[in-house]
Coordinates of C-alpha atoms and ligand atoms in Angstrom, one line a residue:
M1 CA 11.7 0.8 -36.6
L2 CA 10.9 0.3 -33.5
D3 CA 9.0 -2.7 -32.2
C4 CA 7.3 -0.7 -29.6
A5 CA 7.1 3.3 -28.3
I6 CA 5.8 3.2 -25.2
I7 CA 3.8 6.9 -24.0
G8 CA 3.6 7.2 -20.7
G9 CA 6.2 6.2 -17.1
G10 CA 3.8 5.2 -14.6
P11 CA 2.7 2.2 -13.8
A12 CA 0.5 1.3 -16.5
G13 CA 4.1 1.9 -19.0
M14 CA 6.4 0.6 -16.4
T15 CA 4.6 -2.8 -15.9
A16 CA 3.7 -3.1 -20.3
G17 CA 7.8 -2.5 -21.1
L18 CA 8.6 -5.1 -18.2
Y19 CA 6.4 -7.4 -20.2
A20 CA 7.0 -6.6 -23.2
T21 CA 11.1 -7.0 -23.3
R22 CA 11.1 -9.3 -20.6
G23 CA 8.7 -11.7 -22.9
G24 CA 11.0 -11.0 -25.9
L25 CA 10.7 -7.9 -27.8
K26 CA 14.1 -6.3 -28.3
N27 CA 13.4 -2.5 -29.0
V28 CA 11.0 -1.0 -26.9
V29 CA 11.3 2.0 -25.5
M30 CA 9.3 4.3 -23.0
F31 CA 9.1 7.5 -23.7
E32 CA 8.7 9.7 -20.2
L33 CA 8.1 13.0 -19.9
G34 CA 9.7 13.1 -15.9
M35 CA 11.1 10.8 -14.4
P36 CA 8.9 7.8 -14.2
G37 CA 6.3 6.4 -11.6
G38 CA 3.3 8.3 -12.7
Q39 CA 0.3 10.1 -10.5
I40 CA 1.6 8.3 -7.9
T41 CA 4.6 9.6 -6.6
Q42 CA 2.4 12.3 -5.4
S43 CA 1.1 10.1 -2.3
S44 CA 2.2 9.9 0.8
E45 CA 1.0 6.5 1.9
I46 CA 0.2 3.4 -0.8
E47 CA -1.5 0.5 1.6
N48 CA -3.5 -1.1 -1.5
Y49 CA -1.6 -2.7 -3.3
P50 CA -0.9 -6.4 -2.6
G51 CA 2.6 -7.2 -1.9
F52 CA 3.7 -3.7 -0.5
F53 CA 2.2 -3.2 3.0
E54 CA 5.0 -1.0 4.6
H55 CA 3.8 2.1 6.5
G56 CA 5.3 5.0 6.4
K57 CA 6.8 4.6 2.9
T58 CA 5.8 7.1 0.0
G59 CA 4.0 7.2 -3.8
M60 CA 7.4 8.0 -4.5
D61 CA 9.5 4.9 -2.5
F62 CA 6.8 2.7 -3.9
M63 CA 7.4 3.1 -7.7
N64 CA 11.9 3.3 -6.9
T65 CA 11.6 0.3 -6.2
W66 CA 9.8 -0.2 -10.4
Q67 CA 12.8 1.1 -12.2
E68 CA 15.2 -1.7 -11.6
Q69 CA 13.2 -4.2 -12.6
T70 CA 11.7 -2.8 -14.9
F71 CA 15.1 -1.4 -16.5
H72 CA 16.7 -4.6 -15.7
F73 CA 15.5 -6.9 -19.5
G74 CA 16.1 -3.9 -22.0
L75 CA 13.7 -1.6 -21.9
K76 CA 15.0 1.9 -23.0
H77 CA 14.2 5.1 -20.8
E78 CA 13.6 8.6 -23.5
M79 CA 13.2 11.4 -20.7
K80 CA 11.1 12.7 -23.5
K81 CA 7.5 14.3 -24.4
V82 CA 5.3 13.3 -27.0
E83 CA 3.6 15.8 -28.9
R84 CA 2.0 13.2 -32.0
V85 CA 1.0 9.6 -32.5
A86 CA 0.4 9.3 -35.7
K87 CA -0.6 5.3 -37.9
S88 CA 1.4 5.5 -41.2
G89 CA 0.9 2.7 -43.2
E90 CA 1.3 0.1 -41.3
H91 CA 3.6 1.8 -38.8
F92 CA 2.6 4.6 -36.6
V93 CA 5.5 8.0 -35.5
V94 CA 5.7 9.4 -32.4
T95 CA 6.6 13.0 -33.0
L96 CA 8.4 14.5 -29.5
E97 CA 8.6 17.9 -28.7
G98 CA 11.2 19.4 -30.4
G99 CA 9.9 17.9 -33.4
E100 CA 12.0 14.3 -33.8
S101 CA 9.6 11.6 -35.6
I102 CA 10.8 8.0 -34.2
E103 CA 8.8 5.5 -36.1
A104 CA 6.9 1.8 -34.7
M105 CA 5.9 -1.2 -35.4
S106 CA 3.2 -0.8 -32.8
V107 CA 2.1 2.4 -29.9
I108 CA 1.3 1.5 -25.8
V109 CA -0.6 4.8 -25.1
A110 CA -0.2 5.3 -21.6
T111 CA -0.1 9.0 -19.9
G112 CA -3.1 8.1 -17.6
S113 CA -5.4 11.1 -16.5
T114 CA -5.0 13.9 -14.2
P115 CA -7.7 15.1 -10.9
K116 CA -8.5 19.1 -11.5
R117 CA -7.5 21.2 -8.9
A118 CA -10.1 23.8 -7.8
N119 CA -7.7 26.1 -7.2
F120 CA -8.3 27.1 -3.2
K121 CA -6.0 28.4 -0.9
G122 CA -4.0 25.4 1.0
E123 CA -5.5 22.4 -1.9
D124 CA -1.7 22.5 -3.5
E125 CA 0.2 22.7 -0.1
F126 CA -1.9 19.6 1.6
F127 CA -2.2 17.2 -1.7
G128 CA -1.6 13.9 -1.0
K129 CA -0.9 14.9 3.0
G130 CA -4.9 15.2 4.0
V131 CA -6.2 16.5 0.8
S132 CA -6.7 13.9 -1.6
T133 CA -8.6 13.0 -5.5
C134 CA -8.8 9.5 -4.4
A135 CA -11.6 7.9 -1.8
T136 CA -10.4 4.2 -3.5
C137 CA -6.7 5.2 -2.1
D138 CA -7.2 7.0 0.9
G139 CA -10.7 6.9 2.9
F140 CA -9.7 3.7 4.7
F141 CA -7.4 6.4 7.0
Y142 CA -10.7 8.4 7.7
K143 CA -11.9 4.9 9.0
N144 CA -14.8 5.9 11.4
K145 CA -13.2 10.2 11.2
P146 CA -15.6 12.9 9.2
V147 CA -14.6 13.6 5.8
T148 CA -15.6 16.7 3.8
I149 CA -15.8 16.4 -0.4
L150 CA -16.2 19.1 -3.9
G151 CA -18.3 18.8 -6.1
G152 CA -20.9 17.9 -7.1
G153 CA -21.4 15.7 -9.8
D154 CA -22.0 12.0 -10.6
T155 CA -18.0 11.4 -8.9
A156 CA -17.8 12.9 -6.4
L157 CA -21.9 11.5 -4.9
E158 CA -20.4 8.0 -5.3
E159 CA -17.4 9.2 -3.9
A160 CA -19.6 9.7 -1.1
L161 CA -21.3 7.0 -1.0
Y162 CA -18.2 5.0 -1.0
L163 CA -17.5 6.7 2.0
S164 CA -20.0 6.5 3.8
N165 CA -19.7 3.1 4.2
I166 CA -16.3 3.7 6.2
C167 CA -16.4 7.2 7.8
S168 CA -18.4 8.3 10.2
D169 CA -19.5 11.7 8.6
V170 CA -19.7 12.6 4.9
Y171 CA -20.3 16.3 4.3
V172 CA -20.9 16.7 0.5
V173 CA -20.1 20.8 -0.5
H174 CA -21.6 22.0 -4.1
R175 CA -21.3 25.8 -4.6
R176 CA -24.6 25.2 -6.5
D177 CA -28.3 24.2 -4.9
A178 CA -28.2 21.7 -8.0
F179 CA -26.6 19.2 -8.8
R180 CA -25.0 17.7 -11.4
A181 CA -24.6 14.0 -10.5
A182 CA -27.6 11.2 -11.9
P183 CA -31.6 11.9 -9.6
P184 CA -30.7 8.1 -9.0
T185 CA -27.0 9.3 -7.2
L186 CA -28.6 12.5 -5.9
E187 CA -31.2 10.0 -4.5
R188 CA -29.4 7.6 -3.1
V189 CA -27.2 10.0 -1.4
M190 CA -30.4 11.2 0.1
K191 CA -31.0 8.9 2.2
K192 CA -28.0 7.7 3.5
T193 CA -28.0 9.5 7.2
N194 CA -24.4 9.9 7.8
I195 CA -24.7 12.1 4.5
H196 CA -24.8 16.0 4.8
L197 CA -25.4 18.7 1.7
I198 CA -23.9 21.1 1.9
T199 CA -25.3 23.7 -1.0
D200 CA -24.2 27.6 -2.3
S201 CA -20.8 27.0 -1.0
I202 CA -16.9 26.8 -1.4
I203 CA -13.6 25.5 0.3
E204 CA -12.2 29.0 1.4
E205 CA -9.4 27.1 2.7
A206 CA -7.4 23.7 3.6
Y207 CA -5.4 24.4 7.1
G208 CA -3.0 22.8 8.7
G209 CA 0.5 22.4 9.9
M210 CA 3.9 20.2 9.4
M211 CA 2.1 17.3 10.0
G212 CA -0.8 17.8 7.1
L213 CA -4.5 18.9 6.6
D214 CA -6.5 19.9 10.4
G215 CA -9.4 20.9 9.2
V216 CA -11.2 23.4 5.8
K217 CA -12.6 26.4 5.9
I218 CA -16.6 26.5 4.5
K219 CA -17.5 29.2 2.8
N220 CA -21.4 30.1 2.2
I221 CA -21.0 32.6 -1.5
K222 CA -25.0 33.7 0.0
T223 CA -24.1 34.6 3.0
G224 CA -20.9 35.1 2.4
E225 CA -20.8 32.9 6.1
I226 CA -17.4 30.7 6.6
T227 CA -18.4 27.3 8.5
D228 CA -14.5 26.1 10.3
M229 CA -14.5 22.5 10.2
P230 CA -11.6 20.2 11.7
N231 CA -10.4 17.3 11.3
T232 CA -11.7 16.2 8.5
G233 CA -10.3 14.5 5.7
L234 CA -10.6 16.5 2.0
F235 CA -11.6 14.9 -1.7
V236 CA -11.7 17.1 -3.9
F237 CA -13.8 15.8 -7.2
V238 CA -14.0 18.0 -9.5
G239 CA -13.1 16.6 -12.4
H240 CA -10.9 14.7 -13.7
D241 CA -8.6 16.0 -17.7
V242 CA -7.9 12.8 -19.6
N243 CA -4.0 12.8 -21.1
N244 CA -5.2 12.3 -24.2
S245 CA -3.4 15.2 -26.6
V246 CA -0.9 12.3 -28.1
L247 CA -3.8 10.6 -30.0
K248 CA -5.1 13.8 -31.3
D249 CA -4.7 15.0 -34.9
A250 CA -3.4 18.1 -36.1
D251 CA -7.4 19.3 -36.3
G252 CA -8.0 18.6 -32.7
T253 CA -9.5 15.0 -33.8
F254 CA -8.8 11.9 -32.6
I255 CA -7.1 8.7 -34.3
C256 CA -8.5 6.4 -32.2
A257 CA -12.7 6.3 -31.1
V258 CA -12.5 7.7 -28.1
N259 CA -16.0 7.9 -25.0
D260 CA -17.2 11.6 -24.2
W261 CA -14.6 12.6 -22.0
G262 CA -12.1 11.5 -23.7
Q263 CA -11.4 8.5 -22.5
V264 CA -9.6 6.0 -25.1
I265 CA -12.2 2.8 -26.0
V266 CA -10.7 -0.3 -25.7
D267 CA -11.4 -4.0 -25.6
L268 CA -10.0 -6.4 -23.3
S269 CA -7.3 -6.7 -24.4
M270 CA -6.2 -2.6 -24.1
K271 CA -6.7 -2.8 -28.2
T272 CA -7.8 0.6 -29.4
N273 CA -10.1 0.5 -32.9
V274 CA -6.8 1.2 -34.8
E275 CA -5.0 -1.8 -35.1
G276 CA -1.7 -1.8 -33.3
L277 CA -2.7 1.0 -31.4
F278 CA -3.8 0.1 -27.3
A279 CA -4.2 2.1 -24.1
A280 CA -3.8 1.1 -20.8
G281 CA -4.0 3.1 -17.7
D282 CA -6.8 5.7 -16.6
I283 CA -6.3 6.7 -19.9
R284 CA -8.8 3.7 -20.8
I285 CA -12.2 4.1 -20.5
E286 CA -13.8 2.1 -17.0
A287 CA -9.8 2.6 -15.7
P288 CA -10.7 1.9 -11.4
K289 CA -8.0 4.3 -10.9
Q290 CA -5.8 2.5 -9.4
V291 CA -2.2 1.5 -9.4
V292 CA -3.1 -2.4 -9.5
C293 CA -5.0 -1.9 -12.1
A294 CA -3.0 0.3 -14.4
A295 CA 0.0 -2.6 -14.0
S296 CA -2.3 -5.0 -15.2
D297 CA -3.5 -3.1 -18.0
G298 CA 0.3 -2.9 -19.2
A299 CA 0.6 -6.3 -18.8
T300 CA -2.3 -7.3 -20.5
A301 CA -1.3 -4.3 -23.4
A302 CA 2.3 -5.4 -23.6
L303 CA 1.7 -9.6 -24.1
Q304 CA -1.0 -7.7 -27.4
V305 CA 1.6 -6.3 -28.4
I306 CA 3.5 -9.8 -28.8
A307 CA 1.6 -11.0 -30.1
Y308 CA 1.0 -8.3 -32.7
I309 CA 4.5 -8.2 -33.5
Q310 CA 5.2 -11.7 -33.8
E311 CA 2.5 -11.6 -36.8
R312 CA 4.0 -9.4 -38.5
S313 CA 7.5 -11.2 -39.3
Ligands
FAD401 P1 0.2 7.8 -14.1 O1 0.1 7.6 -12.9 O2 -0.8 9.1 -14.5 O3 1.2 8.5 -15.5 C1 1.0 8.9 -16.7 C2 2.5 9.5 -17.0 O4 2.6 9.2 -18.9 C3 3.4 10.4 -16.4 O5 3.8 9.6 -15.7 C4 3.2 11.7 -16.9 O6 4.3 12.1 -16.6 C5 3.3 10.8 -18.2 N1 2.7 11.5 -20.0 C6 1.5 11.9 -19.9 N2 1.6 12.5 -21.0 C7 2.5 12.3 -21.6 C8 3.5 12.6 -22.6 N3 2.4 13.4 -24.3 N4 4.5 12.7 -23.6 C9 5.6 11.6 -22.3 N5 5.0 11.8 -21.2 C10 3.1 11.9 -21.0 N6 -3.7 4.5 -6.7 C11 -3.9 3.4 -5.6 O7 -4.0 2.1 -6.4 N7 -4.0 3.7 -4.6 C12 -3.9 4.8 -3.6 O8 -3.2 4.7 -1.9 C13 -3.2 5.8 -4.8 N8 -3.0 7.2 -4.3 C14 -2.9 8.4 -5.7 C15 -2.8 9.3 -4.4 C16 -3.0 10.4 -5.2 C17 -2.4 11.9 -4.5 C18 -2.6 10.1 -6.7 C19 -2.9 12.0 -7.6 C20 -3.3 9.0 -6.7 C21 -3.2 8.0 -6.1 N9 -3.4 6.4 -7.4 C22 -3.9 5.3 -6.3 C23 -4.4 6.5 -8.4 C24 -2.7 6.1 -9.6 O9 -2.0 6.7 -8.8 C25 -3.0 5.6 -10.9 O10 -4.9 5.4 -10.7 C26 -2.6 5.4 -11.6 O11 -1.1 6.0 -11.3 C27 -2.7 5.6 -12.8 O12 -1.5 4.9 -13.7 P2 -0.7 5.0 -15.1 O13 0.3 4.5 -15.6 O14 -2.0 5.3 -16.2 O15 -1.3 6.8 -15.3
NAP402 P1 -18.2 16.7 -13.7 O1 -19.6 15.9 -13.9 O2 -17.3 17.7 -14.3 O3 -18.3 17.7 -12.1 C1 -17.1 18.3 -11.9 C2 -18.2 19.1 -10.1 O4 -17.3 19.8 -9.7 C3 -19.7 19.8 -10.8 O5 -20.8 19.7 -9.2 C4 -19.0 21.6 -10.4 O6 -19.9 22.0 -10.4 C5 -18.3 21.0 -9.6 N1 -17.0 21.7 -9.4 C6 -15.5 22.6 -10.4 N2 -14.7 22.8 -10.6 C7 -14.8 23.5 -9.2 C8 -14.5 24.1 -8.7 N3 -13.8 24.4 -9.7 N4 -14.6 25.4 -7.3 C9 -15.9 23.8 -7.0 N5 -16.7 22.3 -6.9 C10 -15.9 22.6 -8.8 O7 -17.0 15.7 -13.4 P2 -17.1 14.0 -12.0 O8 -17.8 14.4 -11.5 O9 -16.1 13.6 -12.2 O10 -17.7 13.7 -13.5 C11 -17.4 13.1 -15.4 C12 -18.1 12.7 -16.1 O11 -17.9 10.9 -15.4 C13 -19.0 13.2 -16.2 O12 -19.8 13.2 -17.1 C14 -20.2 12.6 -15.2 O13 -21.4 12.4 -15.8 C15 -19.3 11.2 -15.3 N6 -19.1 9.9 -14.7 C16 -20.2 9.0 -14.5 C17 -20.4 8.3 -14.1 C18 -21.4 7.2 -13.7 O14 -22.1 7.1 -14.8 N7 -21.6 6.6 -12.5 C19 -19.4 8.1 -12.4 C20 -18.9 9.2 -12.4 C21 -18.2 10.4 -13.4 P3 -20.5 22.7 -11.4 O15 -22.0 21.8 -11.4 O16 -21.7 23.9 -10.3 O17 -20.4 23.1 -12.7

């Protein structure tokens, strides 16, 4: 029986593993379907993690430094996808792809979330090289420069407000003429003189070269007119998929409380409403979707797990 099964090897999962093993737990396994590192490994540069300020270092370089430290204290890593977590009496059963089952006293779910793609030409090619899904992460790279946003929901408009304080102009491209975002947010956006709403329009293409994105072509879907927007960063905010499938029972119901968007409801100690089950990082409610916050969640969850195991031994 594992003391703790950690699901996901991004910043939250790796930090949970570091704290759990360094804090004395002997039998902790981190299940990660690929190489550890998480979404940040897709980033071409990270400059908002305190203590790491090296220009030209990618998210992959950044996460490589985490691995040696994380595994030093005895965390075991299994490169396996978890299919499901179920509670069975006092403990948990973690089912892996292929059907193998492992029992654990406690579980930290840190499977993150995945920003949705809009599927326009050049989106994948320039993702992390001018096409971004994170204004907090990448907005500063466009200080006093124009940026384009795709989307018409709360995230798109809230991030437009955030970027309008950093960038010279923010062009919000939305496929309809009515916005899904809350009316008060839209009102605030409309008061900003440097935010420009481009409705009934889509991104036809993101283009560039070896150095990254050079600009975007915007298509009005009513008139067919194409507008070239050179020298712009592009932020895509068309929703998120929360990676919560491991928390679903065979009948599709969740084993713990989640909100309307499938984010796991936790308290300030990352406890879910199921004893012994914790959630950390981008998967949880109100997640700021930042590496430093995911790492903090992982540490918090692991400290709670140590106390939970001690109470039961
Ligand atoms: P993730 O990093 O998403 O890690 C979850 C892990 O779980 C993944 O490795 C995944 O493979 C694994 N997993 C999922 N399902 C399963 C399963 N069923 N079984 C096993 N493993 C599973 N943040 C910043 O602070 N600064 C930045 O500059 C910045 N830039 C970014 C740039 C890009 C391009 C992206 C995409 C994100 C950026 N972020 C940045 C956000 C940051 O990467 C995330 O907030 C952070 O990685 C979340 O950590 P996490 O551990 O919660 O989840
Ligand atoms: P969302 O509400 O699903 O909005 C996604 C937006 O992207 C929509 O405007 C949608 O257009 C557009 N879109 C989707 N796919 C597209 C594509 N392929 N090409 C072009 N445009 C596309 O996502 P979200 O804004 O991330 O919000 C998710 C949830 O979190 C929402 O329920 C939201 O209310 C909530 N949220 C709340 C707050 C808050 O309360 N402060 C803040 C952020 C998010 P259509 O409108 O035409 O569908």
